[in-house]
Amino acid sequence: MKAIVIENYGSAEELVEKEVPMPELNDKQVLVELHATSINPIDWKLREGYLKEMLPFEFPIILGWDAAGIVKDVGADVSDFQIGDRVFARPATTAKGTYAEYTAVDEDLLAHIPENITFEEAAAVPLAGLTAWQCLVDFAEIKEGDKVLVQAGSGGVGSFAIQIAKSFGAYVASTASGKNEDFLNQIGVDHFINYKEENFEEVLEDYDIVLDTMGGEIMERSFQVLKKGGKLVSIIDQPDEQKAQEKGIKAGSFWLNPNGRQLAELADLLNRGQVISTVGHTYPFSAEGLREAHQLSETHHARGKIVIKIK
Ligand SMILES: NC(=O)c1ccc[n+]([C@@H]2O[C@H](COP(=O)([O-])OP(=O)(O)OC[C@H]3O[C@@H](n4cnc5c(N)ncnc54)[C@H](OP(=O)(O)O)[C@@H]3O)[C@@H](O)[C@H]2O)c1
């Protein structure tokens, strides 16, 4: 099958097309014919070699950890999925990712794609949507009436986080630059903050939850908007535990744990129109398409998700 791989760490020029063997299935896996995948910053962080100690994969590495497609084969123990089903997943983190025509996915990581969304829209959801869900629901235990600040609401994780928080009945503030104000208002933000003109910590107070997608000094400043008993969850850095104790808040860093059951809950929100998948940019499935997609993601100024149309 065709895949776009890297055979060395380095720039986007390392992305090349290669014929690779079809994935082999174990009894609990499903073979997915991929129709779309999406880009996440982990793709180019891994490509550059930043994660080589944490994820010491052997070359060639097929990057990509968002799958949307059609079931072509099922393992002997698979019970909830059948050939022909439309499915999506954040597959396990292996060197056999989703910049490929086919991928093998563990059954418990899969969910059915709602009928009202396309493969491209579906491919945008799993990694970013599950990260947002787990930060807000599992870590921060979001509830109706909470005041929630989402940093970088126009990004992949942020745009899902805003909508998930709204679906729980939260009041949501979010940061982005002025060009994204209309977009954030459309997806439900109650208080938009243009980070180029305002300091969020000067205009927000007594927040219950901050979802930090930026780290560094933005994470540090995020402490100031939280009330006692509030929660700071960062997907970038480890917040200072002593500072959190002094302020009486729960703070932690979070790493996504793929989960098909939670993806099915997101599918339900998508089906009801409470969450919309924002595909900001689409590229073809070629070495050139992937290179351009990576270069855009590396600017850290893409809107919504960057999707690769495979079929
Ligand atoms: N721990 C985990 O499990 C996990 C999971 C997923 C992602 N992540 C990490 O989380 C980060 C965010 O991922 P993502 O996919 O959401 O990124 P993304 O889609 O690339 O985010 C891009 C967005 O960030 C906004 N932005 C840039 N600088 C900003 C600033 N100073 N203040 C507010 N917004 C700003 C941009 O808006 P403007 O153009 O308007 O500036 C743009 O829309 C990445 O570093 C990624 O690796 C971690």
mmCIF file of C-alpha atoms and ligand atoms in Angstrom:
data_model
loop_
_atom_site.group_PDB
_atom_site.id
_atom_site.type_symbol
_atom_site.label_atom_id
_atom_site.label_comp_id
_atom_site.label_asym_id
_atom_site.label_seq_id
_atom_site.Cartn_x
_atom_site.Cartn_y
_atom_site.Cartn_z
ATOM 1 C CA MET A 1 0.000 0.000 0.000
ATOM 2 C CA LYS A 2 0.970 3.626 -0.405
ATOM 3 C CA ALA A 3 2.176 5.511 2.684
ATOM 4 C CA ILE A 4 3.950 8.772 3.370
ATOM 5 C CA VAL A 5 6.857 8.006 5.688
ATOM 6 C CA ILE A 6 9.992 9.480 7.211
ATOM 7 C CA GLU A 7 13.271 7.556 7.047
ATOM 8 C CA ASN A 8 15.213 10.139 9.091
ATOM 9 C CA TYR A 9 14.339 12.833 11.604
ATOM 10 C CA GLY A 10 14.383 16.354 10.192
ATOM 11 C CA SER A 11 12.427 18.975 8.264
ATOM 12 C CA ALA A 12 9.210 18.468 6.286
ATOM 13 C CA GLU A 13 11.409 17.484 3.303
ATOM 14 C CA GLU A 14 11.882 14.111 5.055
ATOM 15 C CA LEU A 15 8.265 13.174 4.212
ATOM 16 C CA VAL A 16 8.427 10.800 1.227
ATOM 17 C CA GLU A 17 6.077 8.387 -0.527
ATOM 18 C CA LYS A 18 6.835 4.677 -0.112
ATOM 19 C CA GLU A 19 5.211 1.307 -0.836
ATOM 20 C CA VAL A 20 4.918 -0.511 2.500
ATOM 21 C CA PRO A 21 3.370 -3.874 3.486
ATOM 22 C CA MET A 22 -0.334 -3.989 4.381
ATOM 23 C CA PRO A 23 -0.958 -3.951 8.158
ATOM 24 C CA GLU A 24 -1.389 -7.336 9.838
ATOM 25 C CA LEU A 25 -4.418 -7.706 12.099
ATOM 26 C CA ASN A 26 -4.573 -9.351 15.483
ATOM 27 C CA ASP A 27 -7.846 -10.883 16.728
ATOM 28 C CA LYS A 28 -8.980 -7.680 18.450
ATOM 29 C CA GLN A 29 -8.232 -5.329 15.580
ATOM 30 C CA VAL A 30 -10.082 -3.893 12.614
ATOM 31 C CA LEU A 31 -8.542 -3.071 9.228
ATOM 32 C CA VAL A 32 -9.580 0.447 8.225
ATOM 33 C CA GLU A 33 -9.364 1.672 4.636
ATOM 34 C CA LEU A 34 -8.452 5.285 5.323
ATOM 35 C CA HIS A 35 -10.417 8.038 3.583
ATOM 36 C CA ALA A 36 -8.957 10.900 5.616
ATOM 37 C CA THR A 37 -6.498 11.680 8.371
ATOM 38 C CA SER A 38 -5.510 14.894 10.102
ATOM 39 C CA ILE A 39 -2.396 16.694 11.258
ATOM 40 C CA ASN A 40 -1.591 17.245 14.925
ATOM 41 C CA PRO A 41 1.462 19.078 16.271
ATOM 42 C CA ILE A 42 2.776 15.761 17.623
ATOM 43 C CA ASP A 43 3.296 14.714 13.979
ATOM 44 C CA TRP A 44 5.946 17.345 13.256
ATOM 45 C CA LYS A 45 7.360 17.206 16.801
ATOM 46 C CA LEU A 46 8.000 13.501 16.206
ATOM 47 C CA ARG A 47 9.264 14.176 12.661
ATOM 48 C CA GLU A 48 11.823 16.640 14.035
ATOM 49 C CA GLY A 49 13.024 14.026 16.557
ATOM 50 C CA TYR A 50 11.859 15.945 19.657
ATOM 51 C CA LEU A 51 10.047 12.846 20.965
ATOM 52 C CA LYS A 52 12.607 10.183 20.037
ATOM 53 C CA GLU A 53 13.376 9.288 23.649
ATOM 54 C CA MET A 54 9.721 8.988 24.623
ATOM 55 C CA LEU A 55 8.719 7.190 21.386
ATOM 56 C CA PRO A 56 11.827 5.360 20.110
ATOM 57 C CA PHE A 57 10.339 4.078 16.832
ATOM 58 C CA GLU A 58 12.309 2.344 14.095
ATOM 59 C CA PHE A 59 12.367 3.853 10.586
ATOM 60 C CA PRO A 60 10.503 4.009 8.318
ATOM 61 C CA ILE A 61 7.934 5.746 10.511
ATOM 62 C CA ILE A 62 4.411 6.352 9.235
ATOM 63 C CA LEU A 63 3.276 9.457 11.122
ATOM 64 C CA GLY A 64 -0.369 10.376 11.766
ATOM 65 C CA TRP A 65 -2.733 9.409 14.586
ATOM 66 C CA ASP A 66 -6.227 10.234 13.339
ATOM 67 C CA ALA A 67 -8.147 7.681 11.300
ATOM 68 C CA ALA A 68 -11.431 7.989 9.399
ATOM 69 C CA GLY A 69 -12.519 5.385 6.886
ATOM 70 C CA ILE A 70 -14.338 2.134 6.165
ATOM 71 C CA VAL A 71 -13.901 -1.244 7.844
ATOM 72 C CA LYS A 72 -12.404 -3.703 5.327
ATOM 73 C CA ASP A 73 -11.652 -6.648 7.630
ATOM 74 C CA VAL A 74 -12.166 -7.631 11.271
ATOM 75 C CA GLY A 75 -10.196 -9.863 13.662
ATOM 76 C CA ALA A 76 -11.760 -13.058 15.046
ATOM 77 C CA ASP A 77 -12.703 -11.470 18.409
ATOM 78 C CA VAL A 78 -14.168 -8.224 17.065
ATOM 79 C CA SER A 79 -17.880 -7.971 17.860
ATOM 80 C CA ASP A 80 -18.995 -4.341 17.584
ATOM 81 C CA PHE A 81 -17.796 -3.498 14.050
ATOM 82 C CA GLN A 82 -18.526 -5.030 10.660
ATOM 83 C CA ILE A 83 -17.065 -4.801 7.174
ATOM 84 C CA GLY A 84 -18.481 -1.687 5.518
ATOM 85 C CA ASP A 85 -18.949 0.372 8.734
ATOM 86 C CA ARG A 86 -17.831 4.027 8.671
ATOM 87 C CA VAL A 87 -15.454 4.409 11.605
ATOM 88 C CA PHE A 88 -12.990 6.816 13.184
ATOM 89 C CA ALA A 89 -10.321 6.491 15.858
ATOM 90 C CA ARG A 90 -7.252 7.831 17.512
ATOM 91 C CA PRO A 91 -5.228 4.616 16.962
ATOM 92 C CA ALA A 92 -2.554 3.447 19.409
ATOM 93 C CA THR A 93 0.737 5.369 19.211
ATOM 94 C CA THR A 94 2.874 3.090 17.035
ATOM 95 C CA ALA A 95 5.277 3.647 14.134
ATOM 96 C CA LYS A 96 2.465 2.554 11.781
ATOM 97 C CA GLY A 97 0.354 5.697 11.721
ATOM 98 C CA THR A 98 -2.355 6.984 9.425
ATOM 99 C CA TYR A 99 -0.537 8.680 6.521
ATOM 100 C CA ALA A 100 -1.397 5.477 4.654
ATOM 101 C CA GLU A 101 -4.101 3.760 2.644
ATOM 102 C CA TYR A 102 -4.862 1.273 5.438
ATOM 103 C CA THR A 103 -4.286 1.010 9.166
ATOM 104 C CA ALA A 104 -5.023 -1.556 11.876
ATOM 105 C CA VAL A 105 -6.954 -0.213 14.879
ATOM 106 C CA ASP A 106 -7.788 -1.892 18.199
ATOM 107 C CA GLU A 107 -11.544 -2.405 18.417
ATOM 108 C CA ASP A 108 -11.788 -0.598 21.757
ATOM 109 C CA LEU A 109 -10.379 2.607 20.225
ATOM 110 C CA LEU A 110 -12.953 2.794 17.416
ATOM 111 C CA ALA A 111 -16.335 4.493 17.146
ATOM 112 C CA HIS A 112 -18.884 4.818 14.363
ATOM 113 C CA ILE A 113 -18.850 8.081 12.390
ATOM 114 C CA PRO A 114 -22.170 9.944 12.693
ATOM 115 C CA GLU A 115 -24.124 9.955 9.434
ATOM 116 C CA ASN A 116 -24.219 13.751 9.255
ATOM 117 C CA ILE A 117 -20.460 14.246 8.919
ATOM 118 C CA THR A 118 -17.935 13.549 6.160
ATOM 119 C CA PHE A 119 -14.753 11.480 6.439
ATOM 120 C CA GLU A 120 -12.731 14.731 6.404
ATOM 121 C CA GLU A 121 -14.768 16.170 9.275
ATOM 122 C CA ALA A 122 -14.496 12.862 11.145
ATOM 123 C CA ALA A 123 -10.701 12.692 10.723
ATOM 124 C CA ALA A 124 -10.403 16.068 12.455
ATOM 125 C CA VAL A 125 -12.000 14.796 15.657
ATOM 126 C CA PRO A 126 -10.298 11.897 17.475
ATOM 127 C CA LEU A 127 -6.948 13.157 18.795
ATOM 128 C CA ALA A 128 -7.909 16.793 19.374
ATOM 129 C CA GLY A 129 -11.491 16.076 20.455
ATOM 130 C CA LEU A 130 -10.530 13.333 22.922
ATOM 131 C CA THR A 131 -7.790 15.509 24.398
ATOM 132 C CA ALA A 132 -10.301 18.291 25.013
ATOM 133 C CA TRP A 133 -12.872 15.830 26.395
ATOM 134 C CA GLN A 134 -10.465 14.137 28.805
ATOM 135 C CA CYS A 135 -9.055 17.446 30.112
ATOM 136 C CA LEU A 136 -12.485 18.926 30.771
ATOM 137 C CA VAL A 137 -14.476 15.868 31.774
ATOM 138 C CA ASP A 138 -11.966 13.455 33.348
ATOM 139 C CA PHE A 139 -9.454 15.878 34.876
ATOM 140 C CA ALA A 140 -11.523 18.998 35.574
ATOM 141 C CA GLU A 141 -14.942 17.296 36.122
ATOM 142 C CA ILE A 142 -16.721 20.110 34.301
ATOM 143 C CA LYS A 143 -20.306 20.853 35.287
ATOM 144 C CA GLU A 144 -23.118 23.207 34.329
ATOM 145 C CA GLY A 145 -22.443 26.846 35.241
ATOM 146 C CA ASP A 146 -18.645 26.480 35.451
ATOM 147 C CA LYS A 147 -16.576 29.381 34.128
ATOM 148 C CA VAL A 148 -13.989 27.915 31.760
ATOM 149 C CA LEU A 149 -11.026 29.563 30.016
ATOM 150 C CA VAL A 150 -9.773 27.771 26.899
ATOM 151 C CA GLN A 151 -6.375 28.999 25.699
ATOM 152 C CA ALA A 152 -5.973 29.104 21.890
ATOM 153 C CA GLY A 153 -9.636 28.395 21.168
ATOM 154 C CA SER A 154 -9.145 28.601 17.390
ATOM 155 C CA GLY A 155 -6.748 25.633 17.372
ATOM 156 C CA GLY A 156 -7.533 21.947 17.011
ATOM 157 C CA VAL A 157 -7.873 21.149 20.713
ATOM 158 C CA GLY A 158 -9.263 24.564 21.661
ATOM 159 C CA SER A 159 -12.103 24.566 19.128
ATOM 160 C CA PHE A 160 -13.368 21.216 20.435
ATOM 161 C CA ALA A 161 -12.856 22.261 24.063
ATOM 162 C CA ILE A 162 -15.032 25.366 23.653
ATOM 163 C CA GLN A 163 -17.902 23.361 22.192
ATOM 164 C CA ILE A 164 -17.628 20.486 24.677
ATOM 165 C CA ALA A 165 -17.634 22.987 27.564
ATOM 166 C CA LYS A 166 -20.712 24.709 26.104
ATOM 167 C CA SER A 167 -22.469 21.323 25.767
ATOM 168 C CA PHE A 168 -22.068 20.918 29.552
ATOM 169 C CA GLY A 169 -23.645 24.351 30.120
ATOM 170 C CA ALA A 170 -20.423 26.205 30.988
ATOM 171 C CA TYR A 171 -19.643 29.902 30.482
ATOM 172 C CA VAL A 172 -16.606 29.962 28.174
ATOM 173 C CA ALA A 173 -13.864 32.534 27.652
ATOM 174 C CA SER A 174 -11.188 31.936 25.047
ATOM 175 C CA THR A 175 -8.062 33.526 23.577
ATOM 176 C CA ALA A 176 -7.052 33.917 19.918
ATOM 177 C CA SER A 177 -5.969 36.743 17.616
ATOM 178 C CA GLY A 178 -8.513 39.182 16.167
ATOM 179 C CA LYS A 179 -8.892 37.314 12.855
ATOM 180 C CA ASN A 180 -10.508 34.434 14.759
ATOM 181 C CA GLU A 181 -13.055 36.456 16.757
ATOM 182 C CA ASP A 182 -16.006 35.681 14.459
ATOM 183 C CA PHE A 183 -15.070 32.012 14.336
ATOM 184 C CA LEU A 184 -14.951 31.716 18.127
ATOM 185 C CA ASN A 185 -18.234 33.560 18.517
ATOM 186 C CA GLN A 186 -19.820 31.143 16.010
ATOM 187 C CA ILE A 187 -18.753 28.101 18.024
ATOM 188 C CA GLY A 188 -20.202 29.547 21.210
ATOM 189 C CA VAL A 189 -17.566 31.589 23.064
ATOM 190 C CA ASP A 190 -19.123 33.941 25.625
ATOM 191 C CA HIS A 191 -16.046 36.131 26.202
ATOM 192 C CA PHE A 192 -13.513 36.509 23.398
ATOM 193 C CA ILE A 193 -10.043 37.785 24.283
ATOM 194 C CA ASN A 194 -7.699 39.023 21.561
ATOM 195 C CA TYR A 195 -4.356 38.035 23.067
ATOM 196 C CA LYS A 196 -2.587 40.666 20.977
ATOM 197 C CA GLU A 197 -4.573 43.479 22.598
ATOM 198 C CA GLU A 198 -5.512 42.265 26.090
ATOM 199 C CA ASN A 199 -3.950 40.257 28.887
ATOM 200 C CA PHE A 200 -6.508 37.596 29.807
ATOM 201 C CA GLU A 201 -5.472 37.646 33.485
ATOM 202 C CA GLU A 202 -6.400 41.338 33.701
ATOM 203 C CA VAL A 203 -9.970 40.794 32.509
ATOM 204 C CA LEU A 204 -10.950 37.378 33.912
ATOM 205 C CA GLU A 205 -11.329 36.294 37.543
ATOM 206 C CA ASP A 206 -12.878 33.552 39.658
ATOM 207 C CA TYR A 207 -12.685 30.917 36.929
ATOM 208 C CA ASP A 208 -13.378 27.251 37.720
ATOM 209 C CA ILE A 209 -11.271 25.710 34.950
ATOM 210 C CA VAL A 210 -8.413 26.719 32.657
ATOM 211 C CA LEU A 211 -7.438 24.434 29.774
ATOM 212 C CA ASP A 212 -3.902 25.478 28.831
ATOM 213 C CA THR A 213 -2.800 24.499 25.323
ATOM 214 C CA MET A 214 0.183 26.875 25.233
ATOM 215 C CA GLY A 215 2.407 26.215 28.275
ATOM 216 C CA GLY A 216 5.234 28.502 29.470
ATOM 217 C CA GLU A 217 4.287 31.970 30.645
ATOM 218 C CA ILE A 218 0.685 31.558 29.429
ATOM 219 C CA MET A 219 0.303 28.602 31.785
ATOM 220 C CA GLU A 220 1.920 30.638 34.597
ATOM 221 C CA ARG A 221 -0.439 33.579 34.065
ATOM 222 C CA SER A 222 -3.394 31.166 33.967
ATOM 223 C CA PHE A 223 -3.049 30.591 37.753
ATOM 224 C CA GLN A 224 -4.223 34.179 38.307
ATOM 225 C CA VAL A 225 -7.711 33.732 36.860
ATOM 226 C CA LEU A 226 -8.634 30.660 38.916
ATOM 227 C CA LYS A 227 -10.678 30.740 42.078
ATOM 228 C CA LYS A 228 -9.898 28.612 45.142
ATOM 229 C CA GLY A 229 -10.928 25.043 44.320
ATOM 230 C CA GLY A 230 -10.427 25.698 40.597
ATOM 231 C CA LYS A 231 -8.563 23.441 38.161
ATOM 232 C CA LEU A 232 -5.674 24.114 35.794
ATOM 233 C CA VAL A 233 -4.992 21.424 33.215
ATOM 234 C CA SER A 234 -2.115 21.841 30.771
ATOM 235 C CA ILE A 235 -1.462 19.663 27.735
ATOM 236 C CA ILE A 236 2.026 21.174 27.381
ATOM 237 C CA ASP A 237 3.789 21.738 30.707
ATOM 238 C CA GLN A 238 3.682 20.534 34.290
ATOM 239 C CA PRO A 239 2.178 23.303 36.463
ATOM 240 C CA ASP A 240 4.038 24.180 39.667
ATOM 241 C CA GLU A 241 2.597 21.925 42.390
ATOM 242 C CA GLN A 242 3.614 24.212 45.269
ATOM 243 C CA LYS A 243 1.966 27.220 43.644
ATOM 244 C CA ALA A 244 -1.172 25.139 43.057
ATOM 245 C CA GLN A 245 -1.268 24.129 46.739
ATOM 246 C CA GLU A 246 -0.794 27.705 47.907
ATOM 247 C CA LYS A 247 -3.704 28.832 45.745
ATOM 248 C CA GLY A 248 -5.854 25.810 46.649
ATOM 249 C CA ILE A 249 -6.275 24.619 43.092
ATOM 250 C CA LYS A 250 -5.914 21.246 41.386
ATOM 251 C CA ALA A 251 -3.250 21.531 38.684
ATOM 252 C CA GLY A 252 -1.735 18.931 36.407
ATOM 253 C CA SER A 253 -0.399 18.143 32.983
ATOM 254 C CA PHE A 254 -2.329 15.764 30.822
ATOM 255 C CA TRP A 255 -1.503 13.301 28.057
ATOM 256 C CA LEU A 256 -4.292 11.865 25.919
ATOM 257 C CA ASN A 257 -5.342 8.264 26.435
ATOM 258 C CA PRO A 258 -7.173 7.012 23.290
ATOM 259 C CA ASN A 259 -10.635 5.678 24.077
ATOM 260 C CA GLY A 260 -13.376 4.480 21.719
ATOM 261 C CA ARG A 261 -16.178 4.780 24.287
ATOM 262 C CA GLN A 262 -15.451 8.481 24.820
ATOM 263 C CA LEU A 263 -15.121 8.985 21.069
ATOM 264 C CA ALA A 264 -18.652 7.556 20.752
ATOM 265 C CA GLU A 265 -19.818 10.216 23.240
ATOM 266 C CA LEU A 266 -18.220 12.864 21.035
ATOM 267 C CA ALA A 267 -19.889 11.256 18.008
ATOM 268 C CA ASP A 268 -23.210 11.731 19.778
ATOM 269 C CA LEU A 269 -22.513 15.463 20.268
ATOM 270 C CA LEU A 270 -21.519 15.727 16.582
ATOM 271 C CA ASN A 271 -24.675 13.906 15.556
ATOM 272 C CA ARG A 272 -26.819 16.331 17.577
ATOM 273 C CA GLY A 273 -24.957 19.328 16.126
ATOM 274 C CA GLN A 274 -23.724 20.402 19.575
ATOM 275 C CA VAL A 275 -20.152 20.029 18.374
ATOM 276 C CA ILE A 276 -19.066 20.941 14.843
ATOM 277 C CA SER A 277 -15.825 19.671 13.374
ATOM 278 C CA THR A 278 -13.941 22.629 11.886
ATOM 279 C CA VAL A 279 -11.782 21.636 8.930
ATOM 280 C CA GLY A 280 -9.802 24.802 8.320
ATOM 281 C CA HIS A 281 -7.456 23.457 5.628
ATOM 282 C CA THR A 282 -7.368 20.361 3.389
ATOM 283 C CA TYR A 283 -4.365 18.890 1.553
ATOM 284 C CA PRO A 284 -3.993 15.931 -0.848
ATOM 285 C CA PHE A 285 -2.454 12.597 0.155
ATOM 286 C CA SER A 286 1.017 13.035 -1.357
ATOM 287 C CA ALA A 287 4.490 13.821 -0.045
ATOM 288 C CA GLU A 288 4.014 17.409 -1.225
ATOM 289 C CA GLY A 289 0.568 17.669 0.414
ATOM 290 C CA LEU A 290 1.894 16.370 3.739
ATOM 291 C CA ARG A 291 4.901 18.691 3.615
ATOM 292 C CA GLU A 292 2.678 21.741 3.107
ATOM 293 C CA ALA A 293 0.322 20.565 5.849
ATOM 294 C CA HIS A 294 3.211 20.158 8.298
ATOM 295 C CA GLN A 295 4.618 23.584 7.417
ATOM 296 C CA LEU A 296 1.234 25.173 8.113
ATOM 297 C CA SER A 297 0.844 23.331 11.442
ATOM 298 C CA GLU A 298 4.341 24.440 12.468
ATOM 299 C CA THR A 299 3.306 28.107 12.184
ATOM 300 C CA HIS A 300 0.956 27.468 15.157
ATOM 301 C CA HIS A 301 -1.602 29.727 13.474
ATOM 302 C CA ALA A 302 -3.852 27.302 11.586
ATOM 303 C CA ARG A 303 -7.582 27.662 12.227
ATOM 304 C CA GLY A 304 -9.407 24.497 13.325
ATOM 305 C CA LYS A 305 -7.930 21.295 11.947
ATOM 306 C CA ILE A 306 -5.678 20.504 8.990
ATOM 307 C CA VAL A 307 -7.015 17.452 7.147
ATOM 308 C CA ILE A 308 -5.520 15.134 4.518
ATOM 309 C CA LYS A 309 -8.001 13.674 2.030
ATOM 310 C CA ILE A 310 -6.805 10.160 1.241
ATOM 311 C CA LYS A 311 -9.677 8.711 -0.825
HETATM 312 N N1 LIG B 1 -0.820 16.379 25.886
HETATM 313 C C1 LIG B 1 -1.573 15.928 24.880
HETATM 314 O O1 LIG B 1 -2.111 14.834 24.949
HETATM 315 C C2 LIG B 1 -1.782 16.811 23.673
HETATM 316 C C3 LIG B 1 -2.802 16.485 22.777
HETATM 317 C C4 LIG B 1 -3.034 17.339 21.697
HETATM 318 C C5 LIG B 1 -2.229 18.458 21.498
HETATM 319 N N2 LIG B 1 -1.221 18.710 22.376
HETATM 320 C C6 LIG B 1 -0.381 19.928 22.195
HETATM 321 O O2 LIG B 1 -1.217 21.060 22.425
HETATM 322 C C7 LIG B 1 -0.802 22.139 21.610
HETATM 323 C C8 LIG B 1 -2.016 22.679 20.872
HETATM 324 O O3 LIG B 1 -2.435 21.714 19.912
HETATM 325 P P1 LIG B 1 -3.489 22.120 18.786
HETATM 326 O O4 LIG B 1 -3.621 20.954 17.880
HETATM 327 O O5 LIG B 1 -4.707 22.701 19.401
HETATM 328 O O6 LIG B 1 -2.638 23.288 18.061
HETATM 329 P P2 LIG B 1 -2.992 24.161 16.799
HETATM 330 O O7 LIG B 1 -4.271 23.704 16.178
HETATM 331 O O8 LIG B 1 -1.786 24.196 15.945
HETATM 332 O O9 LIG B 1 -3.211 25.640 17.428
HETATM 333 C C9 LIG B 1 -3.215 26.709 16.543
HETATM 334 C C10 LIG B 1 -3.992 27.869 17.155
HETATM 335 O O10 LIG B 1 -3.270 28.434 18.262
HETATM 336 C C11 LIG B 1 -3.609 29.815 18.309
HETATM 337 N N3 LIG B 1 -2.569 30.558 19.021
HETATM 338 C C12 LIG B 1 -1.256 30.688 18.683
HETATM 339 N N4 LIG B 1 -0.623 31.466 19.595
HETATM 340 C C13 LIG B 1 -1.558 31.827 20.520
HETATM 341 C C14 LIG B 1 -1.523 32.606 21.723
HETATM 342 N N5 LIG B 1 -0.388 33.193 22.152
HETATM 343 N N6 LIG B 1 -2.656 32.733 22.449
HETATM 344 C C15 LIG B 1 -3.803 32.156 22.036
HETATM 345 N N7 LIG B 1 -3.904 31.420 20.901
HETATM 346 C C16 LIG B 1 -2.790 31.245 20.163
HETATM 347 C C17 LIG B 1 -3.728 30.230 16.860
HETATM 348 O O11 LIG B 1 -4.639 31.306 16.770
HETATM 349 P P3 LIG B 1 -4.162 32.696 16.081
HETATM 350 O O12 LIG B 1 -3.774 32.333 14.660
HETATM 351 O O13 LIG B 1 -5.379 33.539 16.192
HETATM 352 O O14 LIG B 1 -2.972 33.180 16.869
HETATM 353 C C18 LIG B 1 -4.193 28.967 16.138
HETATM 354 O O15 LIG B 1 -5.552 29.008 15.738
HETATM 355 C C19 LIG B 1 0.328 21.603 20.710
HETATM 356 O O16 LIG B 1 1.579 21.993 21.258
HETATM 357 C C20 LIG B 1 0.165 20.090 20.793
HETATM 358 O O17 LIG B 1 1.353 19.383 20.587
HETATM 359 C C21 LIG B 1 -0.971 17.937 23.462
#
